[in-house]
Short mmCIF file of C-alpha atoms in Angstrom, two decimals:
data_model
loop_
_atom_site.label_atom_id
_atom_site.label_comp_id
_atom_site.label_asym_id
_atom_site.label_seq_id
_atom_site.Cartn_x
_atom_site.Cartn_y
_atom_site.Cartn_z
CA UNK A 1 32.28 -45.25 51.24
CA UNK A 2 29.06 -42.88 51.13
CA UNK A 3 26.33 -43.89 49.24
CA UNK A 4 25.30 -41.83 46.48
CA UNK A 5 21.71 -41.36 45.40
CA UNK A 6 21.03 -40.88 41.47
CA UNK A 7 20.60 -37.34 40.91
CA UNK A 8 16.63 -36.27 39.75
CA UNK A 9 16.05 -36.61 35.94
CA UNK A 10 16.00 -33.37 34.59
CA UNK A 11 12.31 -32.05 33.76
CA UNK A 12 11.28 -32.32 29.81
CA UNK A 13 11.85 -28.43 30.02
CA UNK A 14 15.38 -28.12 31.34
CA UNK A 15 16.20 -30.74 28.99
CA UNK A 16 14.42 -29.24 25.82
CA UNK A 17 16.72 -25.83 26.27
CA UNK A 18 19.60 -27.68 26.48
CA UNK A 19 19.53 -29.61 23.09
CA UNK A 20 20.90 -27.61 20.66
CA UNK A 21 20.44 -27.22 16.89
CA UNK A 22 23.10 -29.13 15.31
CA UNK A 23 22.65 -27.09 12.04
CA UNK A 24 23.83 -24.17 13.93
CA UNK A 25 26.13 -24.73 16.53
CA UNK A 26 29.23 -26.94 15.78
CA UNK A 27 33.06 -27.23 16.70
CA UNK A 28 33.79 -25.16 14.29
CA UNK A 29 31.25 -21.86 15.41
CA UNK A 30 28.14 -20.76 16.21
CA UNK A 31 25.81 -19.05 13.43
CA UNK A 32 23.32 -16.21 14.24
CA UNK A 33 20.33 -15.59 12.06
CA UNK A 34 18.26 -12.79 13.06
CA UNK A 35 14.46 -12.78 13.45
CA UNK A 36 14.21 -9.84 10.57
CA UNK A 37 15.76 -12.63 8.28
CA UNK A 38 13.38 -15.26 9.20
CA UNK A 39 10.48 -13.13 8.86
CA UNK A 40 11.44 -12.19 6.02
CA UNK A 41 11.64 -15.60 4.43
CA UNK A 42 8.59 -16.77 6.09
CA UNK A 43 6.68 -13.60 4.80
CA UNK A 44 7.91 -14.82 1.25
CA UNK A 45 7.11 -17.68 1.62
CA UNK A 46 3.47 -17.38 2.67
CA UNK A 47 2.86 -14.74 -0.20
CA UNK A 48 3.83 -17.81 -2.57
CA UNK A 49 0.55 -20.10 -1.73
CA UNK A 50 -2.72 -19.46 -3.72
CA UNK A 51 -5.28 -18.18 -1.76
CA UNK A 52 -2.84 -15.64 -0.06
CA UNK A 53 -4.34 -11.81 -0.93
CA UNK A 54 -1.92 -10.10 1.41
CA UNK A 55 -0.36 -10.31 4.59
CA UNK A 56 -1.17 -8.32 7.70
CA UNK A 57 -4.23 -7.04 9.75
CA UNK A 58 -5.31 -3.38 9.34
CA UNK A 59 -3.17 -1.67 10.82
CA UNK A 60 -0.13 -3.47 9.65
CA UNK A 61 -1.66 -3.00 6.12
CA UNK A 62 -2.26 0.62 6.52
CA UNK A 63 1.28 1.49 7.90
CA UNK A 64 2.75 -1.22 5.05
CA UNK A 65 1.15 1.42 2.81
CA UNK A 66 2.50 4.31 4.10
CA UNK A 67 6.21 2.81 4.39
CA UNK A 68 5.35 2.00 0.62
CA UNK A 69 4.76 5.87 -0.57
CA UNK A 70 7.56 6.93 1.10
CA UNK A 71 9.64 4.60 0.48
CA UNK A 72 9.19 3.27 -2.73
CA UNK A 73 9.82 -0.42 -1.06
CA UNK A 74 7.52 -3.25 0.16
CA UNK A 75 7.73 -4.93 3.21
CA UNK A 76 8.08 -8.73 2.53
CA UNK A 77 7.82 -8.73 6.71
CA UNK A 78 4.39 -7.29 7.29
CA UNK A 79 2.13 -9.38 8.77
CA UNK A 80 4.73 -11.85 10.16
CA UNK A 81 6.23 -12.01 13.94
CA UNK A 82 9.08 -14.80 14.85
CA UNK A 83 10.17 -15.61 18.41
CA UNK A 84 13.88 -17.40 18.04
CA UNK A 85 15.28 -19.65 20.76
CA UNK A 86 17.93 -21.52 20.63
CA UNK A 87 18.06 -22.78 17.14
CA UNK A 88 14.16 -23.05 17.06
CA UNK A 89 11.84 -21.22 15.73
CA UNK A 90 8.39 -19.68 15.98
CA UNK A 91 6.02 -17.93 13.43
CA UNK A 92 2.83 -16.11 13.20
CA UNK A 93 1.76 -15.08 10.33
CA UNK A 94 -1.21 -12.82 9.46
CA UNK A 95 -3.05 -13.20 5.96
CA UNK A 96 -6.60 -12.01 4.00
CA UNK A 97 -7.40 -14.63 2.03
CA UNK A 98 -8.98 -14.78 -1.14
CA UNK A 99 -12.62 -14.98 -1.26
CA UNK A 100 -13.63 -18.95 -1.78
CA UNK A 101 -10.60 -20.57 -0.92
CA UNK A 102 -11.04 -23.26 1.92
CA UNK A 103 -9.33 -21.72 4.90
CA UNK A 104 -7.98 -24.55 7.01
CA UNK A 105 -6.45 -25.76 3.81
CA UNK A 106 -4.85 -22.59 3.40
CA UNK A 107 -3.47 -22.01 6.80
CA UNK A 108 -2.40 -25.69 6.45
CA UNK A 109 -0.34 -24.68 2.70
CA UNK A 110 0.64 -22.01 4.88
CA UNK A 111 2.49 -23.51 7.79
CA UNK A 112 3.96 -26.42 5.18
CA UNK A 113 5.39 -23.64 2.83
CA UNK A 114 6.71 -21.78 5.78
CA UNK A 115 8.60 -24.60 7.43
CA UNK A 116 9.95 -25.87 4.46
CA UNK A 117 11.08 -22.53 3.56
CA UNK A 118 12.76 -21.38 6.67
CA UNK A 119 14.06 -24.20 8.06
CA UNK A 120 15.64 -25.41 4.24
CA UNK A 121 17.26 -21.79 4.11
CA UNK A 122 18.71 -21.07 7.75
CA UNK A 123 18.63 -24.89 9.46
CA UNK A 124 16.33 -23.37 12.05
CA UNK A 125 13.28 -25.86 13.33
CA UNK A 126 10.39 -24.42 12.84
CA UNK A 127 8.57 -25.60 15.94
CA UNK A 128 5.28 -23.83 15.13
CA UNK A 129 3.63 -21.48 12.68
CA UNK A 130 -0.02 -19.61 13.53
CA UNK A 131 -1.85 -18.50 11.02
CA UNK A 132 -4.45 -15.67 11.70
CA UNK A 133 -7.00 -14.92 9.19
CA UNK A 134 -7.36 -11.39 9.62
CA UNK A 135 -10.03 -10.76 6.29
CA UNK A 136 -11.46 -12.13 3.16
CA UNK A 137 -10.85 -10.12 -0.12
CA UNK A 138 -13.72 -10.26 -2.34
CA UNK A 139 -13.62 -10.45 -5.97
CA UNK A 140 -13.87 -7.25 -7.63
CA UNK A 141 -12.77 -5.50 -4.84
CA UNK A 142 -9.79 -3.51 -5.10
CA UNK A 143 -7.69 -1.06 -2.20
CA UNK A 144 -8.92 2.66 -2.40
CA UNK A 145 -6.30 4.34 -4.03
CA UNK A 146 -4.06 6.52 -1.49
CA UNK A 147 -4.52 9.61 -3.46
CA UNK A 148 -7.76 9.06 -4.87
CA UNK A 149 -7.55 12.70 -6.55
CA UNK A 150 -4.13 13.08 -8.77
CA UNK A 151 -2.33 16.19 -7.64
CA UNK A 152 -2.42 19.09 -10.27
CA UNK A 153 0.53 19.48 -12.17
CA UNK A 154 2.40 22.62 -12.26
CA UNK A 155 3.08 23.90 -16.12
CA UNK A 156 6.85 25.51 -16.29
#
C-alpha cells in the first residue's frame, strides 16, 4: 500500500472564506441582502445615538443636499459605505458630531448601535465598523440656507 502524507492544514484565510453564515445560507436557500440595504440600516442606525449631528464629509453633505432639493427625499445612506462578503459584513461610517460630546465614546455608541442593528435585522456579522469624524457642529451654528434669498413670486 502507498503511504499517504496528511494533506497541509488549510491557512486561517482559506478557511475563514469557507465558513459560511448560517443565518443565510441553509438547505432550504440562500438569501441575498444588498449593500444599499445594509447601509441603509446602518445609516439609521448611527443617526439614532446622541451626539450624532449628521452623517457624511463635505462633499457627501453637499451632494446629500442637492439630492434633497430635487428630490424632496433624504438619504438615510449618506455618509455610510459597506463591503459584503460572504455573510459578513463591513461598515464605515462618516459623522459630525455635536460639539462637547466625548468622541471615542461616540464612535464606540456608534459601532454598538450599528452591529446590533444590522446584524439583528439581516443575520449578517458585522465584522467591523469605522467611524470617521469628519467635523464638529457647534452650538448655534446652523447650515446656510440653499437659497439664502427667497425667489420673487409672480402675482397672476
Amino acid at each position: 500500500m502507498a503511504e499517504q502524507t496528511p494533506s497541509p492544514a488549510p491557512e486561517p484565510a482559506v478557511e475563514q472564506a469557507r465558513q459560511r453564515n448560517l443565518n443565510l445560507e441553509t438547505e432550504h436557500g440562500t438569501t441575498v441582502i444588498d449593500d444599499t440595504v445594509v447601509g441603509k440600516i446602518a445609516g439609521i442606525a448611527a443617526r439614532e445615538v446622541s451626539g450624532v449631528y449628521n452623517l457624511g464629509g463635505g462633499a457627501a453633505r453637499m451632494w446629500g443636499a442637492v439630492r434633497e432639493s430635487l428630490t424632496a427625499s433624504s438619504n438615510v445612506q449618506q455618509g455610510v459605505n459597506v463591503a459584503l462578503e460572504q455573510g459578513h459584513a463591513s461598515v464605515a461610517v462618516a459623522i459630525i458630531a455635536e460639539y462637547g460630546v466625548a468622541i471615542h465614546e461616540l464612535a464606540h455608541a456608534i459601532r454598538e448601535n450599528v452591529t446590533v442593528a444590522v446584524t439583528r435585522m439581516t443575520g449578517l456579522i458585522v465584522d467591523r465598523v469605522d467611524v470617521t469624524v469628519h467635523d464638529v457642529h457647534l452650538p448655534g451654528q446652523e447650515h446656510e440656507p440653499a437659497d439664502p434669498v427667497p425667489a420673487p413670486r409672480v402675482d397672476q
